[in-house]
Tab-separated table of C-alpha atoms in Angstrom:
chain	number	residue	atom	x	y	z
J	4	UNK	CA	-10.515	85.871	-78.113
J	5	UNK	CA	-12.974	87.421	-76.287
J	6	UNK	CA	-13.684	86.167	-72.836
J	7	UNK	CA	-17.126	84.992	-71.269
J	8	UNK	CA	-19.488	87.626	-70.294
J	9	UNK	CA	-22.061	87.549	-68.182
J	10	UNK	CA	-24.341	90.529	-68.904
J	11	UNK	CA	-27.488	89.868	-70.833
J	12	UNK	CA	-28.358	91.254	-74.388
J	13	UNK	CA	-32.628	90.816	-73.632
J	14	UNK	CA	-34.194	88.306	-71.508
J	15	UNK	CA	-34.772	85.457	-74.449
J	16	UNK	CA	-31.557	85.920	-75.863
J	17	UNK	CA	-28.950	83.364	-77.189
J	18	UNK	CA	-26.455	84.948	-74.792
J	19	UNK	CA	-29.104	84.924	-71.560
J	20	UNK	CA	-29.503	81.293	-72.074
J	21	UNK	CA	-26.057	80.263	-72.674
J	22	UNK	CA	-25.363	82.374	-69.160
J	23	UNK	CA	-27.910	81.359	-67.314
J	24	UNK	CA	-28.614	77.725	-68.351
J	25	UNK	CA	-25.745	76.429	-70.407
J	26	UNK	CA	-22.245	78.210	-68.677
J	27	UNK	CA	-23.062	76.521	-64.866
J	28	UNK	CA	-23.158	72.810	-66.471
J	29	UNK	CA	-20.124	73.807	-68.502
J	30	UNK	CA	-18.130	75.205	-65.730
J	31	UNK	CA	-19.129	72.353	-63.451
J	32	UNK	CA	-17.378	69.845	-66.472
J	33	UNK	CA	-14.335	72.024	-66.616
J	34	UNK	CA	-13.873	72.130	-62.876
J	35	UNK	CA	-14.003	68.344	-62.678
J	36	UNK	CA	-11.472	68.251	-65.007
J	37	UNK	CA	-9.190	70.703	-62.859
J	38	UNK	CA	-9.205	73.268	-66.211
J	39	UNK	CA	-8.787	76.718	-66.585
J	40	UNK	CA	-12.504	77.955	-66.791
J	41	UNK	CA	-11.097	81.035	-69.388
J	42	UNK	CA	-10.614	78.156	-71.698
J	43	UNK	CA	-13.982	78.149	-72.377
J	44	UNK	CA	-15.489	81.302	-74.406
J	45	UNK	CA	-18.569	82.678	-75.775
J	46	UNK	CA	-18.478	84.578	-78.812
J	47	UNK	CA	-21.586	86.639	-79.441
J	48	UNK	CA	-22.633	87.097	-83.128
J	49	UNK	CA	-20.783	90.031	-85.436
J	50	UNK	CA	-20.959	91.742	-88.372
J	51	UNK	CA	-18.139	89.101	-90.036
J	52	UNK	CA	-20.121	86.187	-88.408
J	53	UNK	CA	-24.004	84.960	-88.810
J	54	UNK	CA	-24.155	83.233	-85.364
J	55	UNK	CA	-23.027	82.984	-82.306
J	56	UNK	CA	-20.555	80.206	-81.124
J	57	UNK	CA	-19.227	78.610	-78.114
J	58	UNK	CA	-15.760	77.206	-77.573
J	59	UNK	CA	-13.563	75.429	-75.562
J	60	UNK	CA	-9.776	76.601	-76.308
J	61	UNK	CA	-9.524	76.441	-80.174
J	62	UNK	CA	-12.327	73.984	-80.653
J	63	UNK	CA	-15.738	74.611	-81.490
J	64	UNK	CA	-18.368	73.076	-79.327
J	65	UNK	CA	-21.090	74.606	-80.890
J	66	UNK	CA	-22.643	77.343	-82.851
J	67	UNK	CA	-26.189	78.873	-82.437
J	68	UNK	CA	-27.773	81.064	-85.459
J	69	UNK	CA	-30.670	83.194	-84.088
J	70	UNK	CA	-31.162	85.929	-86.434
J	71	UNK	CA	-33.706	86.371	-89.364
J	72	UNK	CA	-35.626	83.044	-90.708
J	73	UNK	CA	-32.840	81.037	-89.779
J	74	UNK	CA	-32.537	79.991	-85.626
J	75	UNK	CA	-29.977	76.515	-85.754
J	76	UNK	CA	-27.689	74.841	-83.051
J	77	UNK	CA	-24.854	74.106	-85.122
J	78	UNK	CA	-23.250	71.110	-84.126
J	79	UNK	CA	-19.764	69.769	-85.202
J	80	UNK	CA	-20.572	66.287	-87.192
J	81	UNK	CA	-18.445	64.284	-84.888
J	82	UNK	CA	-21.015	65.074	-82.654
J	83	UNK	CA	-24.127	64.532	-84.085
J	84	UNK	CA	-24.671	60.880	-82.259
J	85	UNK	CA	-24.531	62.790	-78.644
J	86	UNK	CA	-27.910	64.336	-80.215
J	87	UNK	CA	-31.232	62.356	-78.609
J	88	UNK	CA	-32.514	59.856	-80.583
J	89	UNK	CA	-34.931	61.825	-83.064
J	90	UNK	CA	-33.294	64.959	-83.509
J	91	UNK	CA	-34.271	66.635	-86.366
J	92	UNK	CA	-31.339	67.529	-88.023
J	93	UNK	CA	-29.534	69.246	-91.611
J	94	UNK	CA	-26.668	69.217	-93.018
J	95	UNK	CA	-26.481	72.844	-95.730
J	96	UNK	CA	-24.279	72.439	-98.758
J	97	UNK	CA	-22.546	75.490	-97.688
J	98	UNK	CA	-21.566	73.950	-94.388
J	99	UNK	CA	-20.396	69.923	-94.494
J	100	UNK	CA	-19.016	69.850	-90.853
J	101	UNK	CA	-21.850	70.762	-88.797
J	102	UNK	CA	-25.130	69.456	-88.492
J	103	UNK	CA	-27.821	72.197	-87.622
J	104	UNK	CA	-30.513	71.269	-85.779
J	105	UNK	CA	-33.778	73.756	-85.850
J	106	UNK	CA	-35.155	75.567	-82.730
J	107	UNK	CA	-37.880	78.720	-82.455
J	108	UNK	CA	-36.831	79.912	-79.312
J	109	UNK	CA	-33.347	79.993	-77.495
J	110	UNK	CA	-34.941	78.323	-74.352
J	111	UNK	CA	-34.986	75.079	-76.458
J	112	UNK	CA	-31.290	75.193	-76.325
J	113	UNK	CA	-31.806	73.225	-73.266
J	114	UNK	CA	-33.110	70.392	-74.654
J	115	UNK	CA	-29.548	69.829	-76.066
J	116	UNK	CA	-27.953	70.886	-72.788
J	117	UNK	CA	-26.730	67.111	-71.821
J	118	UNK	CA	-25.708	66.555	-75.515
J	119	UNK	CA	-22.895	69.563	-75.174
J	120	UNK	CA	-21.934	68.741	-72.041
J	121	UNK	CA	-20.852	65.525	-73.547
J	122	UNK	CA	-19.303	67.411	-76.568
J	123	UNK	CA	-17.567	68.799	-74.153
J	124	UNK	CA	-16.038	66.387	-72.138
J	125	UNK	CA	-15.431	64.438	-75.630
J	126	UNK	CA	-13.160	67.688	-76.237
J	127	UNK	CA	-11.098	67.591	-73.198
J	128	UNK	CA	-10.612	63.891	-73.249
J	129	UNK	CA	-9.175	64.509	-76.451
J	130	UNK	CA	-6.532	67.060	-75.504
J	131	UNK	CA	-3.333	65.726	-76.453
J	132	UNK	CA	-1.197	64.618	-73.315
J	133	UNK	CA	2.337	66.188	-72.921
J	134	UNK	CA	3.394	63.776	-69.444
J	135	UNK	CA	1.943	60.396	-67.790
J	136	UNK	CA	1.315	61.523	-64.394
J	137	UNK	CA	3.118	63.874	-62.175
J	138	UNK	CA	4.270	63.772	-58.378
J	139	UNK	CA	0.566	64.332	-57.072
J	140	UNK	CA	-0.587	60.957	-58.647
J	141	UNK	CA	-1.577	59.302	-55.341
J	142	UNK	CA	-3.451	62.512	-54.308
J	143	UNK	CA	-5.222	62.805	-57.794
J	144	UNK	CA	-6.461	59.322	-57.200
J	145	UNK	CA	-7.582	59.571	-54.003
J	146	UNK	CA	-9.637	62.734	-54.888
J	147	UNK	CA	-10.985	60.794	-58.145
J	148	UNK	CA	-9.692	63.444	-60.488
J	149	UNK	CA	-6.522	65.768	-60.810
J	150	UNK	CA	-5.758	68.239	-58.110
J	151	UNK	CA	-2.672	69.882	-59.404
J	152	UNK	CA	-3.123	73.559	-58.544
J	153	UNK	CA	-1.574	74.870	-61.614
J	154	UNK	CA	-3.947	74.187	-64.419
J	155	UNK	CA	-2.035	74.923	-67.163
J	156	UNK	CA	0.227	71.791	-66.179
J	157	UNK	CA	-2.957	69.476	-65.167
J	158	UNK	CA	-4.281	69.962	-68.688
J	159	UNK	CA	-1.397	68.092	-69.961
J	160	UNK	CA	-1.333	65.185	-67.675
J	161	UNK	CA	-2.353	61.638	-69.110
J	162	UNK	CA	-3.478	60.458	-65.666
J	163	UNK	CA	-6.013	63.517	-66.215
J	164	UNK	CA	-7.978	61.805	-68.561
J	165	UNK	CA	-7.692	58.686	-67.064
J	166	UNK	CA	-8.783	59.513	-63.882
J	167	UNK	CA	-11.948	61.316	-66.093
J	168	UNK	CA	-13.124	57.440	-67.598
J	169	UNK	CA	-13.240	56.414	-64.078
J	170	UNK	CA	-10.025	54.253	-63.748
J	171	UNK	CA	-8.272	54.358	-60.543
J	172	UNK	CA	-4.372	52.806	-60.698
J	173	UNK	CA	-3.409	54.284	-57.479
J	174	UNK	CA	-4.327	55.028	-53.889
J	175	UNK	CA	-7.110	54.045	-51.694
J	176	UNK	CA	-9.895	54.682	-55.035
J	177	UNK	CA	-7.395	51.953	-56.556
J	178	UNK	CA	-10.105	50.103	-59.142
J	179	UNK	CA	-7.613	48.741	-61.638
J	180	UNK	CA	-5.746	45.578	-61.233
């Protein structure tokens, strides 16, 4: 999988905006969440593939088309009601699961910036938890969100999540009787 780059392909590029615009909100969601940041990936389009997608781990958050007479945000379906209310929207024959929604130019991307970010936390809440909470409990709910330096344990902790919806069982934050 490659990992995120940074460098920029032409200053109104698919790549440019995901850097420049997209990639700070997204890290900002992932930090929150005490993740490992090189969960998240941008893969530029190929040769084997007609568009360019972003990911978080093995899930798609998105996929953006920008070649030719086609230029889509490709959108998993179980997304499609984080788009704003009049979103003009397709669904192609060829590809059931994702709704594409039109664009000219890659700067529009932003106008769907808030609805990803969204996608995105949908896709982290839904990581499956291997433990409820672990020793740091009290010091995760203090700080509002998990502060276990390892990440690759804090990604399977229940309280994780929990702490994410904005209930607090523990600790002076305690908001749950």
């Amino acid at each position: 999988m490659e990992q995120l780059s940074l460098s920029v392909n032409g200053p109104n590029s698919v790549q440019d905006i995901f850097s420049t615009f997209l990639f700070p909100a997204f890290r900002q969601i992932v930090d929150e969440n005490n993740l490992d940041l090189s969960l998240l990936s941008f893969r530029p389009e190929d040769g084997a593939s007609a568009y360019s997608s972003i990911q978080f781990g093995t899930n798609v958050l998105c996929r953006i088309r920008y070649g030719g007479k086609q230029r889509y945000l490709g959108l998993p379906r179980r997304f499609s009601n984080l788009l704003p209310e009049g979103t003009s929207t397709k669904v192609a024959s060829s590809d059931k699961d994702y709704v594409r929604v039109p664009f000219k130019n890659p700067d529009e991307l932003l106008l769907y910036r808030d609805c990803l970010c969204r996608a995105l936390q949908e896709i982290i809440n839904a990581i499956p938890k291997s433990f409820d909470c672990c020793s740091r409990f009290k010091q995760c709910s203090d700080a509002r969100r998990c502060i276990h330096p390892d990440k690759s344990i804090a990604i399977n902790c229940g309280y994780r999540s929990i702490l994410a919806s904005g209930r607090i069982f523990y600790g002076e934050n305690r908001n749950i009787d």
